[in-house]
mmCIF file of C-alpha atoms in Angstrom:
data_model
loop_
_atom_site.group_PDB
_atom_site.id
_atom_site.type_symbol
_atom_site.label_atom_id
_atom_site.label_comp_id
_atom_site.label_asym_id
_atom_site.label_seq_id
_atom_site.Cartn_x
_atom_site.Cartn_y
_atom_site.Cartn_z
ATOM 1 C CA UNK A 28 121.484 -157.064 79.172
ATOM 2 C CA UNK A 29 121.169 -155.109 75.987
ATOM 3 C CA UNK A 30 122.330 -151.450 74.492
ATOM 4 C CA UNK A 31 122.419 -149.970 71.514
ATOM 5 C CA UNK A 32 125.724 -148.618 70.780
ATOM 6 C CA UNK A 33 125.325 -148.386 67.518
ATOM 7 C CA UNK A 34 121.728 -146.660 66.843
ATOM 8 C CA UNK A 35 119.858 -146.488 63.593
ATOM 9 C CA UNK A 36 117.713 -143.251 65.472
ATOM 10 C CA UNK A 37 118.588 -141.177 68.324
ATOM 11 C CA UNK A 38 115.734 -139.276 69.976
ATOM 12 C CA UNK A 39 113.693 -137.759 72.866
ATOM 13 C CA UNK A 40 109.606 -138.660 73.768
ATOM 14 C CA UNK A 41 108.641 -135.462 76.412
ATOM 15 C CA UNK A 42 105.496 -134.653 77.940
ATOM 16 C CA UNK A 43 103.177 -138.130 76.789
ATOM 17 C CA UNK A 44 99.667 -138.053 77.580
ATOM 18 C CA UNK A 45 99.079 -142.117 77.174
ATOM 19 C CA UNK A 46 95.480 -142.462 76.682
ATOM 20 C CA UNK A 47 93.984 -145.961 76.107
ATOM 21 C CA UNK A 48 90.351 -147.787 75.751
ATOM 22 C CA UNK A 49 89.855 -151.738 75.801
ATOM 23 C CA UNK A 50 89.051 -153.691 72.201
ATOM 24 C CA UNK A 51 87.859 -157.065 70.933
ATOM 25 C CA UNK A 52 91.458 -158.697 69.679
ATOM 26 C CA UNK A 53 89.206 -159.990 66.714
ATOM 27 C CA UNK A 54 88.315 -156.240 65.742
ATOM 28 C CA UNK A 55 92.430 -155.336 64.970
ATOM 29 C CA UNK A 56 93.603 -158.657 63.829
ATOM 30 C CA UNK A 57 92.829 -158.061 60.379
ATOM 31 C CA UNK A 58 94.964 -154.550 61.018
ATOM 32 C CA UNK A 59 98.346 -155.917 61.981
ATOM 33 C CA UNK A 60 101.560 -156.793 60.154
ATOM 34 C CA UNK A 61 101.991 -160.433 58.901
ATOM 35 C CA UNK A 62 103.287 -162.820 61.334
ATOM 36 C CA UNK A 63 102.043 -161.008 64.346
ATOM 37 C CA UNK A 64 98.400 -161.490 66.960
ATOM 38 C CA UNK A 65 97.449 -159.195 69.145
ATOM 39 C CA UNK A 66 99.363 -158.917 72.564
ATOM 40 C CA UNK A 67 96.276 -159.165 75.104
ATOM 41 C CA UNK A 68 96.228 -159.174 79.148
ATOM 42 C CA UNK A 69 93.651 -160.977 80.622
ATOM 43 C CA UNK A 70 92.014 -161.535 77.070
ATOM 44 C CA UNK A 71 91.516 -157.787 76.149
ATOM 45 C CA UNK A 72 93.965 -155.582 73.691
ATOM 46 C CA UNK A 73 94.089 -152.083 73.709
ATOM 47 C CA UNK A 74 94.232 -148.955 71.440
ATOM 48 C CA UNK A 75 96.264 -145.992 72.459
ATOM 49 C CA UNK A 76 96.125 -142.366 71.524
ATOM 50 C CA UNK A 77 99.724 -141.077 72.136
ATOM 51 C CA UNK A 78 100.424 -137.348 72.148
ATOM 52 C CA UNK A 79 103.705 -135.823 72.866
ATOM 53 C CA UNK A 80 106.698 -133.434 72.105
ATOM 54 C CA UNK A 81 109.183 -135.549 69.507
ATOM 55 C CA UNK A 82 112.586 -133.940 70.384
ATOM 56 C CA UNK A 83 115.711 -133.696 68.490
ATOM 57 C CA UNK A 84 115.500 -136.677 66.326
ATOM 58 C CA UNK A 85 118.801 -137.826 65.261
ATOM 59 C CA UNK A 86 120.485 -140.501 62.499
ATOM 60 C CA UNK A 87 123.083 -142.477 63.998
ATOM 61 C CA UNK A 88 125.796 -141.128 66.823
ATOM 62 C CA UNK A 89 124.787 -137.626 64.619
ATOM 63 C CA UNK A 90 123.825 -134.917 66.836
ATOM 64 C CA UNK A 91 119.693 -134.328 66.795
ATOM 65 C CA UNK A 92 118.237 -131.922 64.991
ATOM 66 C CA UNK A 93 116.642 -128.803 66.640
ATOM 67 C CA UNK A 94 114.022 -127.449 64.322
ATOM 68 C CA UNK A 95 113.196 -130.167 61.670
ATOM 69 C CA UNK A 96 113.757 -133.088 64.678
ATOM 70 C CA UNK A 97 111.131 -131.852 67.087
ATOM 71 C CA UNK A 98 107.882 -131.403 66.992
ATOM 72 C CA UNK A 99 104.365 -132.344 68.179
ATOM 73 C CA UNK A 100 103.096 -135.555 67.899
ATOM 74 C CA UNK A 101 100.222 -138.183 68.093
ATOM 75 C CA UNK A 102 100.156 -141.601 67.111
ATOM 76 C CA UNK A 103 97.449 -144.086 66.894
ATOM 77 C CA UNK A 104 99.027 -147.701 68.110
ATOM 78 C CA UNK A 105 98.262 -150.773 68.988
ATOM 79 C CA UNK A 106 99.843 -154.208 70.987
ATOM 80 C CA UNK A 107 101.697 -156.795 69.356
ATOM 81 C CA UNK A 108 103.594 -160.288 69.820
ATOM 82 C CA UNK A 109 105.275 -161.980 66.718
ATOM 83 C CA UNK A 110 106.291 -165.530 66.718
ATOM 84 C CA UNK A 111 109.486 -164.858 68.109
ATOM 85 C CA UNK A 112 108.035 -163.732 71.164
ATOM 86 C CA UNK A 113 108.948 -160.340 71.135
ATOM 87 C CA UNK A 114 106.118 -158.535 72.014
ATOM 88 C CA UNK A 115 106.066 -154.670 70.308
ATOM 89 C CA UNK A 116 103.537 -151.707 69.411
ATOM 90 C CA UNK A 117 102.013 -151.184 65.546
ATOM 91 C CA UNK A 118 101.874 -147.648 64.702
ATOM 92 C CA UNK A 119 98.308 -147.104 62.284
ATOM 93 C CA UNK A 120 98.774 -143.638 62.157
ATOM 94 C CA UNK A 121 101.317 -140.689 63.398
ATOM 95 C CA UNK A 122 100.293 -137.499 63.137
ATOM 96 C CA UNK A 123 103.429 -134.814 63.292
ATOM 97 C CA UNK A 124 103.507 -131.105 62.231
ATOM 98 C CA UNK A 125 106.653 -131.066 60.198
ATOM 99 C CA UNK A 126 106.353 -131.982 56.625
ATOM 100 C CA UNK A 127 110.325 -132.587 56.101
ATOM 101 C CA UNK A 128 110.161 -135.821 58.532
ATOM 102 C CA UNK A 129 106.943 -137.164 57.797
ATOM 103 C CA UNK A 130 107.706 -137.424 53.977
ATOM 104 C CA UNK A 131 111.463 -138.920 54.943
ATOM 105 C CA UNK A 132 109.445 -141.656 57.381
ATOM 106 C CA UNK A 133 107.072 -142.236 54.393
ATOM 107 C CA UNK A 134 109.220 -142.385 51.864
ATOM 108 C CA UNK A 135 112.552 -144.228 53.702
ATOM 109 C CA UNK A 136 110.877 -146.195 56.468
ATOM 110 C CA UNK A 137 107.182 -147.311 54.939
ATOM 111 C CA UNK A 138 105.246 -145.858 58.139
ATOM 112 C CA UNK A 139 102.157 -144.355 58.239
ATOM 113 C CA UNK A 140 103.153 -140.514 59.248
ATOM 114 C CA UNK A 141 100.674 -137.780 57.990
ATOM 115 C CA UNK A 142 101.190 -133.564 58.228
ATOM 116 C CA UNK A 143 98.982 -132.278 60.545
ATOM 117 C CA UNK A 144 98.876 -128.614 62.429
ATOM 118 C CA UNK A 145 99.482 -129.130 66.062
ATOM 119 C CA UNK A 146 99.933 -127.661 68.989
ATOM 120 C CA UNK A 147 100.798 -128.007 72.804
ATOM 121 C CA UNK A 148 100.273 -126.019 75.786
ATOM 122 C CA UNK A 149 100.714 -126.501 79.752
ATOM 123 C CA UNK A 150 99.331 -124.753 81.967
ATOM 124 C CA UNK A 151 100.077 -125.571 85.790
ATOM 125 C CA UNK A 152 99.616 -129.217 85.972
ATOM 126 C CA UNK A 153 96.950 -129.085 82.806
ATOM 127 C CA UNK A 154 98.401 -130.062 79.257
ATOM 128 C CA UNK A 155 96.768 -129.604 76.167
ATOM 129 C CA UNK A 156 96.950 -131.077 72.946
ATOM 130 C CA UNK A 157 95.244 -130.345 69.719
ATOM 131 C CA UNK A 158 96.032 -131.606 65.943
ATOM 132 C CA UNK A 159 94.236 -131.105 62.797
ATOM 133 C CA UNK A 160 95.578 -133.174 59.965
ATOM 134 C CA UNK A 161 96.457 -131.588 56.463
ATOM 135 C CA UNK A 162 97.845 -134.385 54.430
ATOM 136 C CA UNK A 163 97.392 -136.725 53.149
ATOM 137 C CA UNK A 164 93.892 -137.071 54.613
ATOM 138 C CA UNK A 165 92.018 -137.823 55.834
ATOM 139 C CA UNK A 166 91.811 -133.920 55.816
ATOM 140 C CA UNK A 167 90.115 -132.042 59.422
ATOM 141 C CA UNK A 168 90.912 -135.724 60.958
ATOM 142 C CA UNK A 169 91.288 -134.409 64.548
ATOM 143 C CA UNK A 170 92.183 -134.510 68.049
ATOM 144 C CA UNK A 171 91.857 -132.805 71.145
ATOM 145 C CA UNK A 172 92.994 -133.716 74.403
ATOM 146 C CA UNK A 173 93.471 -132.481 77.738
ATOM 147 C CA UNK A 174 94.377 -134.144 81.193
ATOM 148 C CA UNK A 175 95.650 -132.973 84.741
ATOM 149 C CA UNK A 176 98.543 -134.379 86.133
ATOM 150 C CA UNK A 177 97.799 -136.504 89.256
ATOM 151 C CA UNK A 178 99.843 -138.619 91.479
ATOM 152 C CA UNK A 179 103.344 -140.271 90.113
ATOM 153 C CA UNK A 180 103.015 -144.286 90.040
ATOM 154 C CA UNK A 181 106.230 -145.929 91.916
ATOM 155 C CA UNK A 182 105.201 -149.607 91.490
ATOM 156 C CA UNK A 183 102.609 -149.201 88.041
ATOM 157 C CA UNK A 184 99.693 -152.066 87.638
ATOM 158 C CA UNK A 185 100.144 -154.756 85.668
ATOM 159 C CA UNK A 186 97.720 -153.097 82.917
ATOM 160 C CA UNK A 187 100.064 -150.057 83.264
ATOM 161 C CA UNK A 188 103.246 -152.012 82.713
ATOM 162 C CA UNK A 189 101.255 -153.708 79.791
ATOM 163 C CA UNK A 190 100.877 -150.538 77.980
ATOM 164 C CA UNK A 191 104.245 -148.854 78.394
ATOM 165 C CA UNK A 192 107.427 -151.590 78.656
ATOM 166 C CA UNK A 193 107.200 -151.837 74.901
ATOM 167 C CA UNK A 194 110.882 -152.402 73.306
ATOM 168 C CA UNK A 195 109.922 -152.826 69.932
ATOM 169 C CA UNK A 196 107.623 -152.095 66.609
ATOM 170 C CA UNK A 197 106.252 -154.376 64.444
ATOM 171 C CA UNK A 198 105.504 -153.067 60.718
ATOM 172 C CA UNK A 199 106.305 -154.321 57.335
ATOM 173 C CA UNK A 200 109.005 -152.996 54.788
ATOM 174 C CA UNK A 201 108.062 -153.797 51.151
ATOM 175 C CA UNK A 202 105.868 -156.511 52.172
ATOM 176 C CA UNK A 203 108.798 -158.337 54.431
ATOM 177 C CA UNK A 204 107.785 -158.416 58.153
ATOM 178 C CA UNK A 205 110.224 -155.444 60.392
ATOM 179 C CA UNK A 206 110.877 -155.810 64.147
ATOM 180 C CA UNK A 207 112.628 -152.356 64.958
ATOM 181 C CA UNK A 208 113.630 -152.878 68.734
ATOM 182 C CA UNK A 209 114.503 -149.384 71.037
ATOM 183 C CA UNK A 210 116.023 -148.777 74.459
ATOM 184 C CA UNK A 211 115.469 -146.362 76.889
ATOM 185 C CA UNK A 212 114.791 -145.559 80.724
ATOM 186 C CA UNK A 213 112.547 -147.016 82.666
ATOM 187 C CA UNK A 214 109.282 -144.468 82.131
ATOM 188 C CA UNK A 215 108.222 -141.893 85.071
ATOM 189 C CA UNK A 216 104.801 -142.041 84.914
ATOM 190 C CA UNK A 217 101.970 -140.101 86.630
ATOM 191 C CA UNK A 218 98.285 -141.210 86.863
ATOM 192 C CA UNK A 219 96.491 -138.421 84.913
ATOM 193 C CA UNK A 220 92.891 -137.262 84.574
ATOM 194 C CA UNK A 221 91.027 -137.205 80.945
ATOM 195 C CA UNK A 222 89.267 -133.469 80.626
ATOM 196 C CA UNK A 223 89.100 -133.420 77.000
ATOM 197 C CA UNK A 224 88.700 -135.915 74.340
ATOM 198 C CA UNK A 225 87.330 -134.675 71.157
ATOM 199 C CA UNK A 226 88.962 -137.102 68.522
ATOM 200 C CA UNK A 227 88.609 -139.005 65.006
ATOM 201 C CA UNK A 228 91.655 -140.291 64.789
ATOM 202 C CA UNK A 229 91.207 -143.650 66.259
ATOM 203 C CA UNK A 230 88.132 -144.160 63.157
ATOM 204 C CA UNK A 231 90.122 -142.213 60.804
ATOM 205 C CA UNK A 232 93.112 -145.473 61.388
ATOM 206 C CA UNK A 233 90.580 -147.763 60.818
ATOM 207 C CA UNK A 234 89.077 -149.072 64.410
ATOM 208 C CA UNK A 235 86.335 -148.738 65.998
ATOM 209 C CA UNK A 236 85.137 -145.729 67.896
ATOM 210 C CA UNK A 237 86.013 -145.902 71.443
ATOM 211 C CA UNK A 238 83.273 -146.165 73.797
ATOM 212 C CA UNK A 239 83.172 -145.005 77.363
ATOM 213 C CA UNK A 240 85.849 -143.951 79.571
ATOM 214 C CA UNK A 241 89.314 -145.119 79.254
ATOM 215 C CA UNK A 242 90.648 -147.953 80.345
ATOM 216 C CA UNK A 243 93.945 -146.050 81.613
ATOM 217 C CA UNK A 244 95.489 -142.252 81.553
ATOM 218 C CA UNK A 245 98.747 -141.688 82.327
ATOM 219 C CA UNK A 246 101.802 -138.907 81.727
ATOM 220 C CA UNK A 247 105.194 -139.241 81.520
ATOM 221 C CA UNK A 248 107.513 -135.709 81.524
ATOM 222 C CA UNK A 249 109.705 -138.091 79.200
ATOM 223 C CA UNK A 250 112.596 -140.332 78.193
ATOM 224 C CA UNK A 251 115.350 -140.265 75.535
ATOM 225 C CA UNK A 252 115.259 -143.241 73.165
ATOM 226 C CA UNK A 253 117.954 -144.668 70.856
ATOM 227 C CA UNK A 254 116.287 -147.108 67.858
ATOM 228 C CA UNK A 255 118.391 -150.376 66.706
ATOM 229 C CA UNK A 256 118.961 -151.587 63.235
ATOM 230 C CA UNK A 257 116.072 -153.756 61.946
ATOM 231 C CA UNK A 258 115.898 -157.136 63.139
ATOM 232 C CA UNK A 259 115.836 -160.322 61.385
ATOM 233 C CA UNK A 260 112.526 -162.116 61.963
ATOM 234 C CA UNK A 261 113.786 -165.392 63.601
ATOM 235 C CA UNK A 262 114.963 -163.062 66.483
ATOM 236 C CA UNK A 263 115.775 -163.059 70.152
ATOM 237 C CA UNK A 264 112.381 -163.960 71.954
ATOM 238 C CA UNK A 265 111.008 -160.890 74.644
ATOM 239 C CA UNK A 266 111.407 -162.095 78.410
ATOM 240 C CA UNK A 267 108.354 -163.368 79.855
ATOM 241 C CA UNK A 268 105.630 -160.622 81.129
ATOM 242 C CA UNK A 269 107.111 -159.147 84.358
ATOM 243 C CA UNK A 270 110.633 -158.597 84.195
ATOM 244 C CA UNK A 271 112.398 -155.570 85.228
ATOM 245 C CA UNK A 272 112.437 -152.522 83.561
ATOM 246 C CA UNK A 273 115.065 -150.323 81.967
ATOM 247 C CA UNK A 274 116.599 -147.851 84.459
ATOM 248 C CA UNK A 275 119.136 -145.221 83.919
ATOM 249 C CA UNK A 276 121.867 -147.290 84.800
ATOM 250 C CA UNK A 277 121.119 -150.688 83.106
ATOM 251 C CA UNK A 278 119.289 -150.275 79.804
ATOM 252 C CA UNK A 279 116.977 -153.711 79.271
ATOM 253 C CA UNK A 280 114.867 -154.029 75.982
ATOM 254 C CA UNK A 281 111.990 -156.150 77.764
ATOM 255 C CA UNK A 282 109.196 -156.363 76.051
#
């Protein structure tokens, strides 16, 4: 069993539209970190467009901020596994509409944040989410995205589980490989359905358009996350695909 008492990063993900399409493993390995593959399930990787409400991002046990700490967001990611066995997510783009954090997470933490005008709105079981990116380019890269909440999973699919136990991000820190681990509950997640997708951002990070309809849509109302310090690269290997997930009572980094 693991916690983080001692947090690096203390925040809140709320109101995650998790949209995903299939993709050759060959067409991101050339995108990832050194020292990590592609994670796949039954051969195939995915790429996931991520939108959500960042909330009250926080450094260390320091209360989060209100204004500058929470904003929109969408990120660009894809699956991971290092030789440790610790299996993660690598982020090739985030997309936030405060200019304050992305220039701290560019600067301080190497990672690919750009400052984009966004915006969400609910209305009834119907979110929307649009973003327009303003720097540092490329400039009018885009997304727009709307779903309709469905049904909440109680036992998700094993493609589901796949795509949202991740306990960890791969990325690189001055050329050194960086395995930043997070806890947090386990996810609530609803099925959702797709009625918008109007997006560049996938081709604007480098990967191939999607093509046809995604693989998996899903919301989550949200979770609060704490972030660990970095870890070494020789580190603990991830359980084996399947374990438990992290409840509210009994936080487990699994993947």
């Amino acid at each position: 069993m693991h916690t983080t008492p001692r947090p690096l990063l203390t925040q809140s993900w709320l109101d995650l539209a998790f949209v995903h399409w299939a993709v050759d493993p060959a067409d991101i390995t050339p995108l990832l970190p050194a020292g990590t593959v592609p994670d796949t399930l039954d051969g195939a990787t995915y790429v996931g467009l991520v939108a959500f409400r960042m909330h009250r991002v926080g450094w260390f046990r320091l209360p989060g901020v209100p204004y500058l700490g929470s904003f929109p967001e969408t990120n660009v990611r894809l699956y991971t596994v290092d030789a440790s066995g610790r299996r993660g997510v690598v982020f090739r783009s985030l997309d936030a509409s405060r200019l304050i954090p992305v220039a701290i997470a560019r600067t301080f933490l190497r990672l690919p944040y750009l400052w984009s005008r966004m915006s969400i709105s609910r209305r009834a079981d119907t979110i929307s989410y649009h973003s327009r990116r303003r720097w540092p380019g490329p400039r009018g890269a885009h997304s727009r995205l709307t779903i309709r909440l469905g049904e909440e999973i109680e036992e998700p699919t094993a493609l589901e589980h796949f795509l949202t136990a991740r306990w960890g991000m791969h990325s690189s820190f001055f050329g050194r490989p960086m395995y930043l681990p997070n806890t947090h509950p386990r996810w609530p997640l609803h099925r959702a359905e797709l009625i918008e997708c109007h997006e560049n951002l996938v081709t604007a990070a480098g990967l191939p358009e999607p093509c046809g309809t995604p693989a998996s849509v899903l919301y989550s109302p949200g979770v609060p996350v704490r972030f660990g310090r970095p870890a070494r690269p020789g580190g603990t290997p991830a359980p084996a695909r399947g374990g438990a997930f992290a409840s509210e009572a009994n936080l487990l980094p699994e993947r």
